[in-house]
Tab-separated table of C-alpha atoms and ligand atoms in Angstrom:
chain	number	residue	atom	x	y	z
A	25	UNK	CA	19.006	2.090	-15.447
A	26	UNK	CA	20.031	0.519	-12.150
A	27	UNK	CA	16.983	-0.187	-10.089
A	28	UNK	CA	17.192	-0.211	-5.963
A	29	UNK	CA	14.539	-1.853	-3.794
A	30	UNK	CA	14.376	-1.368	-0.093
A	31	UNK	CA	11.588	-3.448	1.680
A	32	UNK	CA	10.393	-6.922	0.063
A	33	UNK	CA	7.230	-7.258	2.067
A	34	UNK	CA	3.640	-8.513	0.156
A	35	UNK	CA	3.849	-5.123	-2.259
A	36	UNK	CA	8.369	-4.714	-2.864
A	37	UNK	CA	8.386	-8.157	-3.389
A	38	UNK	CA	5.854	-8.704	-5.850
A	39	UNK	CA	7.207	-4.920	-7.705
A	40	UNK	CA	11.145	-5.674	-7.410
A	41	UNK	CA	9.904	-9.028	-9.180
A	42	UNK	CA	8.466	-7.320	-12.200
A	43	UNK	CA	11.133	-4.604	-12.412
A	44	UNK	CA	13.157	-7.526	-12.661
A	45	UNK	CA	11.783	-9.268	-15.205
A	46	UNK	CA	11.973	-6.107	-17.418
A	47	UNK	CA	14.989	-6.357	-17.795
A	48	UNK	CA	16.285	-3.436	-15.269
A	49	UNK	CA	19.188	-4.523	-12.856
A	50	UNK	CA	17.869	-4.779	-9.586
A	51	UNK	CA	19.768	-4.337	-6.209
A	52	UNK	CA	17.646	-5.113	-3.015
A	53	UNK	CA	17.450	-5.201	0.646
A	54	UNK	CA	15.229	-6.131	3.199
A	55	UNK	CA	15.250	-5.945	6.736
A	56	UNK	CA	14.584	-9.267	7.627
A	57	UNK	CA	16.752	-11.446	5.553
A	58	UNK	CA	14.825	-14.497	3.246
A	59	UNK	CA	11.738	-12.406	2.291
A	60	UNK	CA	11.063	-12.720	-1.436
A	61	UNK	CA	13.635	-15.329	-1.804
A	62	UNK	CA	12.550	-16.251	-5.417
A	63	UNK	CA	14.258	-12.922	-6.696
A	64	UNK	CA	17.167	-14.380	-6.519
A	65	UNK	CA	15.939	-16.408	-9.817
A	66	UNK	CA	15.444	-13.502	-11.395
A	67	UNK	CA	18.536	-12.491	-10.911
A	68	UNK	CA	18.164	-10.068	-8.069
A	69	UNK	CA	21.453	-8.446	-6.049
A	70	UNK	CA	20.677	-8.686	-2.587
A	71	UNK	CA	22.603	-5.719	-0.669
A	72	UNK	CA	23.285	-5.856	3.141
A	73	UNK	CA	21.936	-2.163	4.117
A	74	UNK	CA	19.955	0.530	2.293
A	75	UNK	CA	22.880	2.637	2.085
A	76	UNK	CA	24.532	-0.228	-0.355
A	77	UNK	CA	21.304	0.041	-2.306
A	78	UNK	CA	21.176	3.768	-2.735
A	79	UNK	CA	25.179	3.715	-3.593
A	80	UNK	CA	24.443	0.879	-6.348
A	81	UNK	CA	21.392	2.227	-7.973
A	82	UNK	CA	19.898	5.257	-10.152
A	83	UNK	CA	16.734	4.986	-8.987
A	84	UNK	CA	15.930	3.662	-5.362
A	85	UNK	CA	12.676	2.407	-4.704
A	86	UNK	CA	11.382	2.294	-1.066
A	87	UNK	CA	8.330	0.217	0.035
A	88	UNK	CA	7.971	-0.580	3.475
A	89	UNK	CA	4.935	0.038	6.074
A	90	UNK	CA	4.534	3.873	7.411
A	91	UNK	CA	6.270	6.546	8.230
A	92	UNK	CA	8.702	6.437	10.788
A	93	UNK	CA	10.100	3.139	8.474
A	94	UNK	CA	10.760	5.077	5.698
A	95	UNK	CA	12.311	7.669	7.643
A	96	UNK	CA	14.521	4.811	9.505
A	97	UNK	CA	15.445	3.376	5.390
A	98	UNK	CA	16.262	6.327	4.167
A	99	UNK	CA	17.883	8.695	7.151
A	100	UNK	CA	18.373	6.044	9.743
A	101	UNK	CA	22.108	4.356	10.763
A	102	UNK	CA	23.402	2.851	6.704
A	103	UNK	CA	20.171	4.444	5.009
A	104	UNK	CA	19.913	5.451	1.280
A	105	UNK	CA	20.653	8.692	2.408
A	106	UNK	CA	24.809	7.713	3.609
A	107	UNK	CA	25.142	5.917	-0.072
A	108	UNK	CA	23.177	7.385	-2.655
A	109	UNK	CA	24.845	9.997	-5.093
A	110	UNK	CA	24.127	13.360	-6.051
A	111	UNK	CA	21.673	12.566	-9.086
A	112	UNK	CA	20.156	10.029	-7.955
A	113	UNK	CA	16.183	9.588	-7.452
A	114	UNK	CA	14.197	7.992	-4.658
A	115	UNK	CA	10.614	6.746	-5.418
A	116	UNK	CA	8.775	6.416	-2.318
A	117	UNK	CA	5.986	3.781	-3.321
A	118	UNK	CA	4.768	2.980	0.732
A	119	UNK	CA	1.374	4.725	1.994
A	120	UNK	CA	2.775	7.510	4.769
A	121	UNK	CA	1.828	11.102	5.509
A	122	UNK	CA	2.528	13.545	2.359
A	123	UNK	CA	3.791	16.676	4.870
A	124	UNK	CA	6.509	14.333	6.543
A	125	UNK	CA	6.654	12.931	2.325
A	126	UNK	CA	7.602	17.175	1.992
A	127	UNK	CA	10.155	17.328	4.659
A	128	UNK	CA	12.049	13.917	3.258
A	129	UNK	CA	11.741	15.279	-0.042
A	130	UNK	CA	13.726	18.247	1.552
A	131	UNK	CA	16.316	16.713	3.105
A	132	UNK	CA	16.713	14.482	-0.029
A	133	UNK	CA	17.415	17.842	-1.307
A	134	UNK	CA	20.120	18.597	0.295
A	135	UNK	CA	22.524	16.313	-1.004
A	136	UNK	CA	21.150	16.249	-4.860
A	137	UNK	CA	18.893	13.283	-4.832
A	138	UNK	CA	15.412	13.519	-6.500
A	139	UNK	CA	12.473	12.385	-4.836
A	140	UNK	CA	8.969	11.553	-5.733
A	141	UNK	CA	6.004	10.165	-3.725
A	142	UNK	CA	4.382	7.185	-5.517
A	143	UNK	CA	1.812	5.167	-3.734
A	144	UNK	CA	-0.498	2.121	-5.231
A	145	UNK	CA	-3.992	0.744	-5.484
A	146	UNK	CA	-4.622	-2.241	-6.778
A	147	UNK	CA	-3.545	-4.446	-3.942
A	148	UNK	CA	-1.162	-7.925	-3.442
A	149	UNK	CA	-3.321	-9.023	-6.732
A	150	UNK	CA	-1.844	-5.825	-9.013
A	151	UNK	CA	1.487	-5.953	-7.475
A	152	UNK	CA	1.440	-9.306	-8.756
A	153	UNK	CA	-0.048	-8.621	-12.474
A	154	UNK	CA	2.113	-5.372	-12.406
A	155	UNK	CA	-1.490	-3.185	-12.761
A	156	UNK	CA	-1.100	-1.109	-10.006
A	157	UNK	CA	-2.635	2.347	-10.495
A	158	UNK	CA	0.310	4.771	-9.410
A	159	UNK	CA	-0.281	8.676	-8.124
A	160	UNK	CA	2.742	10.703	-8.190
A	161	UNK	CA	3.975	13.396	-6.763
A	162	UNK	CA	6.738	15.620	-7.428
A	163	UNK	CA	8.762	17.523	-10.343
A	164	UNK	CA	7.793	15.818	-13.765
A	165	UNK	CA	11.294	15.773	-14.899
A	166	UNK	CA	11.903	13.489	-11.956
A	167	UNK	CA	8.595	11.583	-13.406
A	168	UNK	CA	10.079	11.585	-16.948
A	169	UNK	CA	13.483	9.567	-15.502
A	170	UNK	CA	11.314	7.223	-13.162
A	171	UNK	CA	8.062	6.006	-16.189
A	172	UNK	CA	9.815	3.370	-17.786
A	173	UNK	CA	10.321	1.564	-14.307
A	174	UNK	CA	6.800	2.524	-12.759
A	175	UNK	CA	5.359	1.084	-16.199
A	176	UNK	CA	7.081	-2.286	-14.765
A	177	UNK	CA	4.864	-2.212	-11.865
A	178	UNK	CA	1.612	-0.296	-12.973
A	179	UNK	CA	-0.503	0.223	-15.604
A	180	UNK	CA	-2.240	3.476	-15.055
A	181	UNK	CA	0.724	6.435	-13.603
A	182	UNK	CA	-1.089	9.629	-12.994
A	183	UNK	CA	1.218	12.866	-12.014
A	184	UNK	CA	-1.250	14.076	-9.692
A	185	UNK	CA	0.776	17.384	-8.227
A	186	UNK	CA	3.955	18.355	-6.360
A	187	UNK	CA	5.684	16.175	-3.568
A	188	UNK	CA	3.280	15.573	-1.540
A	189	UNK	CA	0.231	15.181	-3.596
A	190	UNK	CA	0.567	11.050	-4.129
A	191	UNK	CA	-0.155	10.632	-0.839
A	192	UNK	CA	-2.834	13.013	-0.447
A	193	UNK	CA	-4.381	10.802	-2.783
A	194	UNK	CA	-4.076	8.002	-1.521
A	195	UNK	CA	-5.498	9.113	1.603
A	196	UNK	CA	-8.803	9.880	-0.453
A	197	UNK	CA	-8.452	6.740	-2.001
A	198	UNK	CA	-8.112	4.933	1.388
A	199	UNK	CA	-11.047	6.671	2.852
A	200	UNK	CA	-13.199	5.473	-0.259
A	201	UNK	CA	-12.353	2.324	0.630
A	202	UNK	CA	-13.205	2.376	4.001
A	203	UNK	CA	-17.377	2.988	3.346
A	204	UNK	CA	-16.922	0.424	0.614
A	205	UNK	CA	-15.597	-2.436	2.381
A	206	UNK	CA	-18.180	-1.441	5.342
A	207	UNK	CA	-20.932	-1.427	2.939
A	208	UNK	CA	-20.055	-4.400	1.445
A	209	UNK	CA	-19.499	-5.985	4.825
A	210	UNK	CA	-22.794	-5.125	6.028
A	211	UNK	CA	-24.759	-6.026	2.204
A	212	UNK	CA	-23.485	-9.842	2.928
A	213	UNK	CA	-23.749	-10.099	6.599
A	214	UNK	CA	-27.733	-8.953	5.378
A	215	UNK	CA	-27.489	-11.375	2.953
A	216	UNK	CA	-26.827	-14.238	5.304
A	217	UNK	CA	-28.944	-13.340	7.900
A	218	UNK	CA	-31.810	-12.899	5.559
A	219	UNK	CA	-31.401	-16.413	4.112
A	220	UNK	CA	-30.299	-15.093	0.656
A	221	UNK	CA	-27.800	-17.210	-1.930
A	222	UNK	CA	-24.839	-14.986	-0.940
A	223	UNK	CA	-23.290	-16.290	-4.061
A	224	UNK	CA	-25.786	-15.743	-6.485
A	225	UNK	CA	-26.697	-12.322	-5.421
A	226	UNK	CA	-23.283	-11.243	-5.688
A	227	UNK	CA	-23.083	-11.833	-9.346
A	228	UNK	CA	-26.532	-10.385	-9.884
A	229	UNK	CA	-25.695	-7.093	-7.840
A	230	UNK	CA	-22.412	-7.091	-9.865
A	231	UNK	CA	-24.100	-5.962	-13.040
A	232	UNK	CA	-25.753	-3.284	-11.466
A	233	UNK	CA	-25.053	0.306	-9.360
A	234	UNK	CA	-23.712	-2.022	-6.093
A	235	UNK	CA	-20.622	-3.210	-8.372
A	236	UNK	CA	-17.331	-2.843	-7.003
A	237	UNK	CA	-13.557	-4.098	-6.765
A	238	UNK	CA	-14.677	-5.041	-2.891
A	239	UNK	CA	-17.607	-6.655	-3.978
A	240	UNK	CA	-16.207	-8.626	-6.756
A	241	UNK	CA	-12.961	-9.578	-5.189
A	242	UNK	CA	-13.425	-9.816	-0.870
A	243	UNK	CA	-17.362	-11.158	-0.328
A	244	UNK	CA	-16.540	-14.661	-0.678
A	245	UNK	CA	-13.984	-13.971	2.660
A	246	UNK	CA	-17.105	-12.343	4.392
A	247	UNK	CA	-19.189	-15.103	3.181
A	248	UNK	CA	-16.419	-17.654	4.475
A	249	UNK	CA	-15.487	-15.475	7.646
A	250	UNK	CA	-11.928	-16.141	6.439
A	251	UNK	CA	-9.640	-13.237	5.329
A	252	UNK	CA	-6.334	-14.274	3.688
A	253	UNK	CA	-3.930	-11.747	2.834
A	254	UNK	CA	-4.406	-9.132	0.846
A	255	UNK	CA	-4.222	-5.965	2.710
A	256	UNK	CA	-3.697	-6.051	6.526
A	257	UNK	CA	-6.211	-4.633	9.076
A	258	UNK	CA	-3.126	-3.175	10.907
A	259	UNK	CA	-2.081	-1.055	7.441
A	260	UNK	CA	-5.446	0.137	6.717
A	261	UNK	CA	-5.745	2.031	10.054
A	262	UNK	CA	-2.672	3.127	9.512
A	263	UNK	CA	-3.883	4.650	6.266
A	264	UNK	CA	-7.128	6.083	7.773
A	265	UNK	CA	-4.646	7.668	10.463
A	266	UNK	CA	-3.367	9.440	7.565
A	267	UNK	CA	-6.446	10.927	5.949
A	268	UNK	CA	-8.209	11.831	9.509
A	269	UNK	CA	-4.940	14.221	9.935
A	270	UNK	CA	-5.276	15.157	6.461
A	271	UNK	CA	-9.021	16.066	7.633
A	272	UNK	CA	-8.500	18.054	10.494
A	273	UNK	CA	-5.665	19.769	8.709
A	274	UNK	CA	-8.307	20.625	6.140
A	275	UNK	CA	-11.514	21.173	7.948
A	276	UNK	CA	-13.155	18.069	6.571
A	277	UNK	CA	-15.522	15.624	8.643
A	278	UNK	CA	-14.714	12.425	7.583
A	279	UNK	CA	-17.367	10.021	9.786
A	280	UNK	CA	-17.101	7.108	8.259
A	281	UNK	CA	-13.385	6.643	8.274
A	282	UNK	CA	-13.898	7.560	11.551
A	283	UNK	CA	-16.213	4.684	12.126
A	284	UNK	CA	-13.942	2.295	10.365
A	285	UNK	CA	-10.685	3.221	11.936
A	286	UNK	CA	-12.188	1.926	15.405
A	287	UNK	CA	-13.904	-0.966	14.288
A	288	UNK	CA	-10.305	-1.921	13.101
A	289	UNK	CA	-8.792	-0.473	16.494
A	290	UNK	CA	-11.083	-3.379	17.860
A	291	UNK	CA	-10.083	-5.941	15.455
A	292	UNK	CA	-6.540	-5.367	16.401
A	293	UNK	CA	-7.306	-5.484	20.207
A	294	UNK	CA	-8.760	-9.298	19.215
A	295	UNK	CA	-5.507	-10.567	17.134
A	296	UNK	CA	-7.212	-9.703	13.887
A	297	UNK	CA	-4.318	-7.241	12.480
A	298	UNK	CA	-2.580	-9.480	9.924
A	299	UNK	CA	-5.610	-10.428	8.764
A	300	UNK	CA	-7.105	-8.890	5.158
A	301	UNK	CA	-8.823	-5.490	5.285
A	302	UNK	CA	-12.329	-7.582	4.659
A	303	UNK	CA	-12.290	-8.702	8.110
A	304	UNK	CA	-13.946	-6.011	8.838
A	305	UNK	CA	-17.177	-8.402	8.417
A	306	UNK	CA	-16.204	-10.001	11.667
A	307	UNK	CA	-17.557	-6.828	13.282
A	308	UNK	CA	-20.712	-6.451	11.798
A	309	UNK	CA	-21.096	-10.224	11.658
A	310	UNK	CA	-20.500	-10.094	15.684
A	311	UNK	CA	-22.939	-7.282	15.937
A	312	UNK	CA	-25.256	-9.614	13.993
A	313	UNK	CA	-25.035	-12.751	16.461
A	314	UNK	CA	-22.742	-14.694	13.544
A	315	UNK	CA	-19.407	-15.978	14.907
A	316	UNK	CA	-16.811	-13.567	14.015
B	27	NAP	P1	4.251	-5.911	4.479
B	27	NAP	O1	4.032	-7.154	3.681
B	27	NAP	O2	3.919	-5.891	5.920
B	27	NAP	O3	5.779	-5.494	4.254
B	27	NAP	C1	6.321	-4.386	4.917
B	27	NAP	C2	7.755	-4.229	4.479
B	27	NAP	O4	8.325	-3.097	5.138
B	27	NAP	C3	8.638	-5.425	4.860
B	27	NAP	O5	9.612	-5.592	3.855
B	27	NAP	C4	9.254	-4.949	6.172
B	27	NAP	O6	10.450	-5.609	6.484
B	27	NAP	C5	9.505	-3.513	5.821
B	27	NAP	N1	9.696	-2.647	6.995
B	27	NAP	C6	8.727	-2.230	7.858
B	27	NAP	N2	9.250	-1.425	8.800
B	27	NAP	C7	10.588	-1.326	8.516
B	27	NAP	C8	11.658	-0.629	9.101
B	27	NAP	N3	11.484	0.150	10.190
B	27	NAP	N4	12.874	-0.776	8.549
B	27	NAP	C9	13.062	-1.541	7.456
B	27	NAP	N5	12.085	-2.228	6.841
B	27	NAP	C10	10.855	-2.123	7.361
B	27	NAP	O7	3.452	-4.667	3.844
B	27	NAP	P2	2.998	-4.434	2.343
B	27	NAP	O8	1.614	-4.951	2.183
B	27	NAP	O9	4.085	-4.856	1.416
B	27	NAP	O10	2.868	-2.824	2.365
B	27	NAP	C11	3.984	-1.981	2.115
B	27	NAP	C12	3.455	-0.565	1.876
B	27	NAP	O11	2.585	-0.583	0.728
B	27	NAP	C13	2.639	-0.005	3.048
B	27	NAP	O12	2.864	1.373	3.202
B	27	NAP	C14	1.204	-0.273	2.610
B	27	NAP	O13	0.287	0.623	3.222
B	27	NAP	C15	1.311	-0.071	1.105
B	27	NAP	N6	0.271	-0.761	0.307
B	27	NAP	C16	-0.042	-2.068	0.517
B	27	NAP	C17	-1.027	-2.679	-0.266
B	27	NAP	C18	-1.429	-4.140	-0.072
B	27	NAP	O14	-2.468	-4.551	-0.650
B	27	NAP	N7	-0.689	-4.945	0.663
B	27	NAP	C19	-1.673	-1.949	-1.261
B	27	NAP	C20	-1.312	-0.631	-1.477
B	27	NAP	C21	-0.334	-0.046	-0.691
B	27	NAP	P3	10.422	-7.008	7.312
B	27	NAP	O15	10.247	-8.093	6.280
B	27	NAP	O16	11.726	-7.040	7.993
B	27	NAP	O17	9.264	-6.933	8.297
């Protein structure tokens, strides 16, 4: 199968590579030219538009930041939408709203091309590894045609509903995330203020009910009050944008994602966007009287 990828940012680049080295043939553009330029190695087409993609590939994957992007890669001027083929299948794999997911999915439609949603956890480390954990949305024919590449890129593929549903997902899994990295955040900032070997503690609350992914993975940046990429600030609240409309379209009070979506409104104000989702210490650290 001939494998597209449009957007080679921290996540495509990382997931075209391990398509890749499967052994699919991979075509694959990216907006700014010279991202990811180690594909090339791995034998990697690079295409000068999305449209060239989607008229070179089966299966185009799209991975860039939100919503209005993947509506620009896939409807905008030379999208996949002006090359792809009847038959063909689009995979979105970015985090954007599922009812604008619906509508693409729709126009997609029109012309005979597939589409599924298919957003990741796991983060820069399991696009890496290739263990992302992959909810998908959509027809499960479509899913059928689109496993053996997924399996390239993650190790647990759930088909969680219709078009759509990925995201909603993801939105739950994104709000999950946001009381864990706060709770985390404010466990160490305790921790230091209270004297405690940050260090030490960590592994000892790791073998009991406090473990977690955040824990394990993003206290030594809190500890440090450093916060290498990762996951940007910026695409979090973007997420948590997501899941608050998901909320009010539901009825559901979400006040901690609430909570976390402006303490990350302020770390953007301050320059802090780029940096990884765990900077989210620097608040309560601030709040604390520790330099954030
Ligand atoms: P990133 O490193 O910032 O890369 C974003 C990519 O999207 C870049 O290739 C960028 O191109 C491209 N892009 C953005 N807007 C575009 C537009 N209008 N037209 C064309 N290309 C555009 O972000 P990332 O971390 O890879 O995240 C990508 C998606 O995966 C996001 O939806 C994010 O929420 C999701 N995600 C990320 C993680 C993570 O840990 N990083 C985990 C799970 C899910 P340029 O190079 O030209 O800027």
């Amino acid at each position: 199968m001939r494998v597209g990828f449009v957007g080679l940012g921290t996540m495509g680049g990382a997931m075209a590579a391990n398509v890749a080295r499967a052994g699919f043939e991979v075509t694959a553009w990216n907006r700014t030219p010279g991202r990811a330029a180690a594909l090339a190695d791995l034998g990697v087409r690079l295409a000068s538009s999305p449209a060239e993609v989607g008229t070179a590939s089966d299966l185009i994957v799209t991975v860039v930041s939100d919503t209005p992007d993947v509506e620009a890669v896939l409807f905008g001027a030379a999208g996949v939408a002006s090359g792809a083929g009847s038959g063909t299948l689009v995979v979105d794999m970015s985090t954007i709203s599922p009812s604008a997911t619906r509508d693409f999915a729709a126009r997609l439609a029109t012309q005979g091309v597939g589409m599924l949603d298919a957003p990741v956890s796991g983060g820069s480390e399991g696009a890496k590894k290739g263990t992302l954990s992959i909810f998908v949305g959509g027809e499960a024919a479509n899913l059928d045609r689109a496993r053996p590449v997924l399996a390239a890129m993650g190790t647990t593929i759930t088909h969680v509903g219709p078009i759509g549903s990925g995201q909603a997902v993801k939105a739950v899994n994104q709000v999950i995330l946001a009381g864990t990295y706060l709770g985390v955040a404010e466990g160490i900032v305790l921790a230091i203020k209270a004297g405690l070997d940050v260090e030490q503690i960590v592994a000892a609350l790791s073998g009991g009910a406090a473990q977690s992914w955040v824990l394990t993975n993003r206290s030594g940046r809190m500890l440090e009050n450093d916060y290498p990429l990762g996951f940007k600030v910026a695409l979090h609240r973007k997420d948590l944008g997501i899941a608050l409309e998901l909320a009010r379209e539901t009825g559901t009070a979400l006040p901690i994602s609430a909570l976390c979506e402006q303490i990350e409104a302020g770390l953007i104000g301050k320059g802090h966007g780029d940096d990884d989702m765990s900077a989210v210490a620097r608040a309560i650290r601030e709040l604390s009287g520790l330099p954030g």
